[in-house]
Tab-separated table of C-alpha atoms and ligand atoms in Angstrom:
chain	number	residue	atom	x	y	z
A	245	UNK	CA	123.380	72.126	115.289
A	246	UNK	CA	124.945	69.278	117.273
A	247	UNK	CA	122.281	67.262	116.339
A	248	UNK	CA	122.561	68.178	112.426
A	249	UNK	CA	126.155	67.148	112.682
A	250	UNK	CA	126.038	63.851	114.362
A	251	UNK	CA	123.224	62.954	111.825
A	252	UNK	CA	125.078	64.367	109.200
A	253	UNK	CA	127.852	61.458	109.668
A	254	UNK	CA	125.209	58.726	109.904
A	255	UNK	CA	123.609	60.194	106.824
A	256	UNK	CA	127.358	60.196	105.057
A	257	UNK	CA	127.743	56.440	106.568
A	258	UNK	CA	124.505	55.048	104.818
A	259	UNK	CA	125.632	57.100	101.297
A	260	UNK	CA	128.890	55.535	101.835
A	261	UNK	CA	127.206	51.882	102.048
A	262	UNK	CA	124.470	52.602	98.872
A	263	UNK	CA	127.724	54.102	96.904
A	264	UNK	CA	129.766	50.687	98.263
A	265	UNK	CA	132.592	52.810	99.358
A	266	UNK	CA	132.191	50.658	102.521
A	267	UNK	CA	131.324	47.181	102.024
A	268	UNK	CA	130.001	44.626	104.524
A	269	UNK	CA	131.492	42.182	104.873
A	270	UNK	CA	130.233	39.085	107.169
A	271	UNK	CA	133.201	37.235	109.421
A	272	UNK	CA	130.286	34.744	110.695
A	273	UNK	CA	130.451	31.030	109.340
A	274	UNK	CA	126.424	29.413	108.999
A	275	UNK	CA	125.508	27.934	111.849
A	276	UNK	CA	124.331	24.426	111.168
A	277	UNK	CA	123.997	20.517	112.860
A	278	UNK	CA	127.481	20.235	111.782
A	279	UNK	CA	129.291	23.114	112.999
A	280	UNK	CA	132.071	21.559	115.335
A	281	UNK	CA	131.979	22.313	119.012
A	282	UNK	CA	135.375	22.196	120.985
A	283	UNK	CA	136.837	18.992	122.116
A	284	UNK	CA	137.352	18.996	125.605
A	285	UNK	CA	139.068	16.407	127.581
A	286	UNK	CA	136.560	13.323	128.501
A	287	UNK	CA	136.549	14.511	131.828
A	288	UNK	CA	135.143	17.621	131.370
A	289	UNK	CA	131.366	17.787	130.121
A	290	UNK	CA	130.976	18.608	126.741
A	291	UNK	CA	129.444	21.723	125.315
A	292	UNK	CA	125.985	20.405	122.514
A	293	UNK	CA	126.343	21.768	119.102
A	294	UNK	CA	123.396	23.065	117.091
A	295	UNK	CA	120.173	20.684	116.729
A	296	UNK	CA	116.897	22.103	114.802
A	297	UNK	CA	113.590	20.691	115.911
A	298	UNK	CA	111.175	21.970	113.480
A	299	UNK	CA	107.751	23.306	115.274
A	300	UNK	CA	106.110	23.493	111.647
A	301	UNK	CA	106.437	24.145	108.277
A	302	UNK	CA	103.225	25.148	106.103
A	303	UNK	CA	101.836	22.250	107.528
A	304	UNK	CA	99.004	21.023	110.175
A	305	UNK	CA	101.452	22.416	112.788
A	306	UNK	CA	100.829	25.474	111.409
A	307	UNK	CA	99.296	25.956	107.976
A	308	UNK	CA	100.446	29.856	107.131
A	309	UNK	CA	104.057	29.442	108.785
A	310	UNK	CA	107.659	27.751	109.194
A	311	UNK	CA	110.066	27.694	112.337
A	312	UNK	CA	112.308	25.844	114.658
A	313	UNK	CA	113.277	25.174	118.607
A	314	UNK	CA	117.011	25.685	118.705
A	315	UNK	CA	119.266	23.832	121.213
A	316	UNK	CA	122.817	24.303	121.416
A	317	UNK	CA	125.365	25.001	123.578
A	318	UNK	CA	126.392	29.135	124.122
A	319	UNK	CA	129.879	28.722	122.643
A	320	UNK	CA	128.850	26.855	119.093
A	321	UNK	CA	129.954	27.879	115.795
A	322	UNK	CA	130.971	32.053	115.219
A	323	UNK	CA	130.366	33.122	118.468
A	324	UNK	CA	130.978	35.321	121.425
A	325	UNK	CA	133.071	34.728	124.828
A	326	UNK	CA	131.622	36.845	127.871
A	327	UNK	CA	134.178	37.265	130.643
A	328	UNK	CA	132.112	35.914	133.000
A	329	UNK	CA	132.922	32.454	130.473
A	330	UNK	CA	136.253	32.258	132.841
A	331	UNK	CA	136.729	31.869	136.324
A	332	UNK	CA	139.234	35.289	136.208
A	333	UNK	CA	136.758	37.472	134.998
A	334	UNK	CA	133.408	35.815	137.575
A	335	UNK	CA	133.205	38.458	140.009
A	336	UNK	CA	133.867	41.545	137.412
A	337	UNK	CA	131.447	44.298	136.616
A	338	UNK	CA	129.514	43.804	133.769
A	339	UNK	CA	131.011	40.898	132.762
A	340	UNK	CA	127.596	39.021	131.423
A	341	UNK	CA	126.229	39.221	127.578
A	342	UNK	CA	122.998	40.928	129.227
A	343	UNK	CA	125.053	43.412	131.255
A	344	UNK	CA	127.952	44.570	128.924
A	345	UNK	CA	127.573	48.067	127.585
A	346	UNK	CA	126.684	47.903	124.116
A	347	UNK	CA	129.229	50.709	123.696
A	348	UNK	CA	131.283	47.522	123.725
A	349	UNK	CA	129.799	45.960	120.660
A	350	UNK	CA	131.875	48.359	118.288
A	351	UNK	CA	135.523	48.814	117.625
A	352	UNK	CA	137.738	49.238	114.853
A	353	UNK	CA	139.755	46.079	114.050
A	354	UNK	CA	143.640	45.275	113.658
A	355	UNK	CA	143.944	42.474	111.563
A	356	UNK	CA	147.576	40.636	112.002
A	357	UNK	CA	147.924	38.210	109.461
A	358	UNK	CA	150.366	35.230	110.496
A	359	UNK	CA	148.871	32.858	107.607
A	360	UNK	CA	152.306	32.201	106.511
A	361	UNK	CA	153.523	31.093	109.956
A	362	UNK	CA	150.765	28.758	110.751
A	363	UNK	CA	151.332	27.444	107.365
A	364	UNK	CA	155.211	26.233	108.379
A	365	UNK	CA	153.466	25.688	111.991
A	366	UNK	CA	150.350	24.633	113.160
A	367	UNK	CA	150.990	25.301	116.508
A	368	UNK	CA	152.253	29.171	116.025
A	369	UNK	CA	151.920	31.451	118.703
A	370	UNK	CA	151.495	35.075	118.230
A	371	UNK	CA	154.321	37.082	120.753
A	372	UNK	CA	154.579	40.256	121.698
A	373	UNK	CA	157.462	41.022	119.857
A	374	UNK	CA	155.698	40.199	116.648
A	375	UNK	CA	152.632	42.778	117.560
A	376	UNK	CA	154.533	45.551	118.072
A	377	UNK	CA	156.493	44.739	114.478
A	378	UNK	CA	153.129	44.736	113.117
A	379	UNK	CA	152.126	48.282	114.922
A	380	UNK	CA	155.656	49.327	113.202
A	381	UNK	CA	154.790	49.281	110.104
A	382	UNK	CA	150.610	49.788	110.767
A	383	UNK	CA	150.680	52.112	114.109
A	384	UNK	CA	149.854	51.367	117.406
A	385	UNK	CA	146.642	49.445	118.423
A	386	UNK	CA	144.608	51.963	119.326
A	387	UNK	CA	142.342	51.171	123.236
A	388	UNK	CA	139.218	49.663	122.367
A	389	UNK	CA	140.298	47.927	119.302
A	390	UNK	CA	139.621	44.170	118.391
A	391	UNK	CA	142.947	42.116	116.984
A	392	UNK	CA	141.667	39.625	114.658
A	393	UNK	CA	144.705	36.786	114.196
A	394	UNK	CA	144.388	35.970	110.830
A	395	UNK	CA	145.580	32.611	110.492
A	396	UNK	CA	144.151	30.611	107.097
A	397	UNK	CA	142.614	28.238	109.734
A	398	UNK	CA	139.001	28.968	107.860
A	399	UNK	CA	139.976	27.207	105.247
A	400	UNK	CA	139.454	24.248	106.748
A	401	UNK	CA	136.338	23.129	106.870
A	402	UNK	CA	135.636	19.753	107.219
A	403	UNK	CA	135.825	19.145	111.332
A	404	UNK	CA	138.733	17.006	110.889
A	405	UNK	CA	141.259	19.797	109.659
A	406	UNK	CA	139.137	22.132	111.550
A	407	UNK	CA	139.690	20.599	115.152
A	408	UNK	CA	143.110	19.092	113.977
A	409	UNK	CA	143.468	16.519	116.574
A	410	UNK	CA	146.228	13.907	116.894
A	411	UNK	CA	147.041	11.962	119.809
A	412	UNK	CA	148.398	14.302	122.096
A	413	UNK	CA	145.254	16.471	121.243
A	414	UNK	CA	144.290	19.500	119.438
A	415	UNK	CA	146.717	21.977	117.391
A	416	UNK	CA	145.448	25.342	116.115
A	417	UNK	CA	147.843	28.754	116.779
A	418	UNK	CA	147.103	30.913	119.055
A	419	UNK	CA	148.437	33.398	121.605
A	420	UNK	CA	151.315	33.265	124.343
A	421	UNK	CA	150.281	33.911	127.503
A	422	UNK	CA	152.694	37.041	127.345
A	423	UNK	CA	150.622	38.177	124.225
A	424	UNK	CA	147.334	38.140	125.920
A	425	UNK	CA	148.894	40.303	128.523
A	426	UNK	CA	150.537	43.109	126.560
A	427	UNK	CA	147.218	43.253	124.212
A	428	UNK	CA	144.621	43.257	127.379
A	429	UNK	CA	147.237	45.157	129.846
A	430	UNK	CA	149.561	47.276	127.436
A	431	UNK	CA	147.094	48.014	124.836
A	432	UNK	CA	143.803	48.019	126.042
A	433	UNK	CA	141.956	45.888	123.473
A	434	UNK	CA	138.148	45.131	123.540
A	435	UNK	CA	139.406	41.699	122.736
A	436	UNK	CA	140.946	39.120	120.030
A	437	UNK	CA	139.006	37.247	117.391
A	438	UNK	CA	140.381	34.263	116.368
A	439	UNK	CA	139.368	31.735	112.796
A	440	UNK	CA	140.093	28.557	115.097
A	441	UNK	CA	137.290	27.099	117.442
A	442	UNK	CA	138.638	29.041	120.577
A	443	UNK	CA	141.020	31.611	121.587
A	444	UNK	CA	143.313	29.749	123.284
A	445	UNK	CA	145.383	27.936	121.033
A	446	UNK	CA	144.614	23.752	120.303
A	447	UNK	CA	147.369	23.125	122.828
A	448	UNK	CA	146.831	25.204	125.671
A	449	UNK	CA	145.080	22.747	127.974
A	450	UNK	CA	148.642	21.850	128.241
A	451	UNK	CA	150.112	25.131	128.942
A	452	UNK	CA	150.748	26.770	132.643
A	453	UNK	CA	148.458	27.995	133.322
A	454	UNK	CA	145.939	26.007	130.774
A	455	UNK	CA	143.846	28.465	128.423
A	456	UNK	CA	146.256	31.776	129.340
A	457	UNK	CA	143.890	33.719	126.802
A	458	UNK	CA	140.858	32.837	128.563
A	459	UNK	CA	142.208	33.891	131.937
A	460	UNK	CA	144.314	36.908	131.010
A	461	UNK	CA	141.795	38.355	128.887
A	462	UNK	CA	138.469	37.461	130.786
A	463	UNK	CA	140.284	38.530	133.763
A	464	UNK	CA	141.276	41.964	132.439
A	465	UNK	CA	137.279	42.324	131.430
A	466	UNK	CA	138.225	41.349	127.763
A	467	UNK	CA	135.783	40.084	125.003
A	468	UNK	CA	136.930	36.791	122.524
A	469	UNK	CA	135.177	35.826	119.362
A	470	UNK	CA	135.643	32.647	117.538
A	471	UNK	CA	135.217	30.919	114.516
A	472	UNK	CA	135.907	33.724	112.211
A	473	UNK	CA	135.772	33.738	108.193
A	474	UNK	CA	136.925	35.883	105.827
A	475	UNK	CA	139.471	37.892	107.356
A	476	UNK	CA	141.672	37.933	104.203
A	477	UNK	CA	138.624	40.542	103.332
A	478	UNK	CA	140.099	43.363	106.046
A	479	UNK	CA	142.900	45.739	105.750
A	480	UNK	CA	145.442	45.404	108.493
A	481	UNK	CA	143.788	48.631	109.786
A	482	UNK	CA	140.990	50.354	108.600
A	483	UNK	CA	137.942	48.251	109.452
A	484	UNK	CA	135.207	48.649	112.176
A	485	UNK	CA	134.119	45.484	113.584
A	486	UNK	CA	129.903	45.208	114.722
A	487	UNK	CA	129.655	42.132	117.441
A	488	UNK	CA	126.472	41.984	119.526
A	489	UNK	CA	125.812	38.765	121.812
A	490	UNK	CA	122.201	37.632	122.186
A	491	UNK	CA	120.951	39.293	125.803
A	492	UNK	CA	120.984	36.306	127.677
A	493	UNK	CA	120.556	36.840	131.407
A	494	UNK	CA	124.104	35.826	132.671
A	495	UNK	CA	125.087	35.058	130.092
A	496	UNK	CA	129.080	33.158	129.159
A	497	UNK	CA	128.506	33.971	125.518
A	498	UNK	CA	126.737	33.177	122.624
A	499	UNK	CA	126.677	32.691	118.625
A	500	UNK	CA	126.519	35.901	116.806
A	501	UNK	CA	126.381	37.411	113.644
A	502	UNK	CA	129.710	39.369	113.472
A	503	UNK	CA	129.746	42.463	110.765
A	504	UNK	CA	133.056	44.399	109.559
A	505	UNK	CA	132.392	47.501	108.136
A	506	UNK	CA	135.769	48.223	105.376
A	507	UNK	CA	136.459	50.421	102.998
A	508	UNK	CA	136.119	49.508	99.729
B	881	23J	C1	135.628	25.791	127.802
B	881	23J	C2	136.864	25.323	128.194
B	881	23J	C3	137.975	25.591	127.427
B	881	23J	C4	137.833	26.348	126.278
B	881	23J	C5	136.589	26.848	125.879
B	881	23J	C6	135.502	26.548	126.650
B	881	23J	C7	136.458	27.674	124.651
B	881	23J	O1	137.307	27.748	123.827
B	881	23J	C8	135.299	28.551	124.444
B	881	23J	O2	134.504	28.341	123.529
B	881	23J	O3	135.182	29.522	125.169
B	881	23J	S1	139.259	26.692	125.324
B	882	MN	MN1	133.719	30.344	123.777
């Protein structure tokens, strides 16, 4: 009878999908040579973005059959930050993409949508104070959830507007480090997903400490995704959010295809 039941919802899932009462919709931008990889400081080494080697292609290589050697850096293009990625989170349990429980790979989303702000500010930092506004008028963030900042930034996309660097480096928004700590600490997230190239905003290797999102939620055990698109496609609530990292053995991260279930 148990079993009937729990069948009976993935049965009702896959007629809600034929019926397109729930829609797919893919937050993952195509992963290509030219996908921009953060800027880091010259004195840090630099993370490789995507280069295709083709093996063969229909050819004397091999006649019946086409593919490629990737090489490319773990955090490249839509992808996924391990807490092991951060000094905080190195000696937690399960903290690698090969060791996370894949319980983790689910959650429902809360989408916060601060377009406007980063439009009069490209340095905007979500607060605290402005989450729990949103939870007024949406609810409380439920444990386990992932809070997608919607910020516009996807529209950019040449590298240029993308990275947004001037000479005192990058600006993108982001979080305050007081943020990170109420939504990892206070709310119990899975983690935040972000449309700029990391979770930290394009100014925190400035901040004290530098990259507080990185520390405060890989330190707390917390997930990050980058490099998000189509956001404006999710109801402020509503949404669950599918985000599985390739198994790498100890592995910081890596690109993923990232899949929001919402209702139509
Ligand atoms: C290394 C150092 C700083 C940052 C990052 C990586 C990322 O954003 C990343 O992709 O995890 S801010
Ligand atoms: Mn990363």
């Amino acid at each position: 009878m148990a079993d009937r039941q729990s069948s009976g919802i993935l049965a009702q899932l896959v007629e809600e999908l034929n019926s397109k009462r729930i829609h797919v919709v893919d937050l993952t931008t195509t992963l290509s040579p030219s996908t921009p990889v953060i800027d880091l400081p010259p004195i840090f080494a630099p993370s490789p973005g995507l280069t295709l080697t083709e093996i063969s292609r229909y050819d004397s290589r091999g006649p019946a059959w086409y593919w490629n050697v990737l090489t490319l850096g773990e955090h490249t293009g839509t992808h996924f930050d391990a807490p092991i990625h951060w000094i905080t989170g190195r000696d937690l349990p399960e903290n690698a993409t090969d060791t996370i429980a894949p319980r983790k790979f689910i959650g429902p989303a809360c989408v916060i949508d601060v377009t406007a702000d980063v439009q009069a500010n490209q340095d905007f930092l979500l607060t605290p104070e402005r989450v729990q506004s949103w939870e007024a008028t949406h609810g409380r963030i439920p444990a386990g959830a992932w809070v997608l900042l919607r910020t516009g930034w996807s529209a950019r996309t040449t590298r240029e507007e993308f990275l947004n660097a001037r000479d005192d480096g990058p600006h993108s928004p982001g979080f305050s480090k007081a943020c990170s700590e109420f939504l990892a600490h206070e709310r119990d997230v899975l983690g935040v997903g972000v449309e700029t190239i990391g979770t930290d905003a394009g100014q925190a290797g400035t901040f004290n400490p530098p990259f507080p999102n990185h520390g405060t939620m890989h330190g707390a055990g917390k997930f990050g995704i980058t490099s998000l698109i189509n956001l404006d496609q999710l109801p402020p609530i509503g949404a669950v959010v599918i985000a599985a990292p390739l198994k790498i053995a100890d592995g910081s991260g890596s690109p993923l295809r990232v899949i929001a279930l919402a209702p139509a």
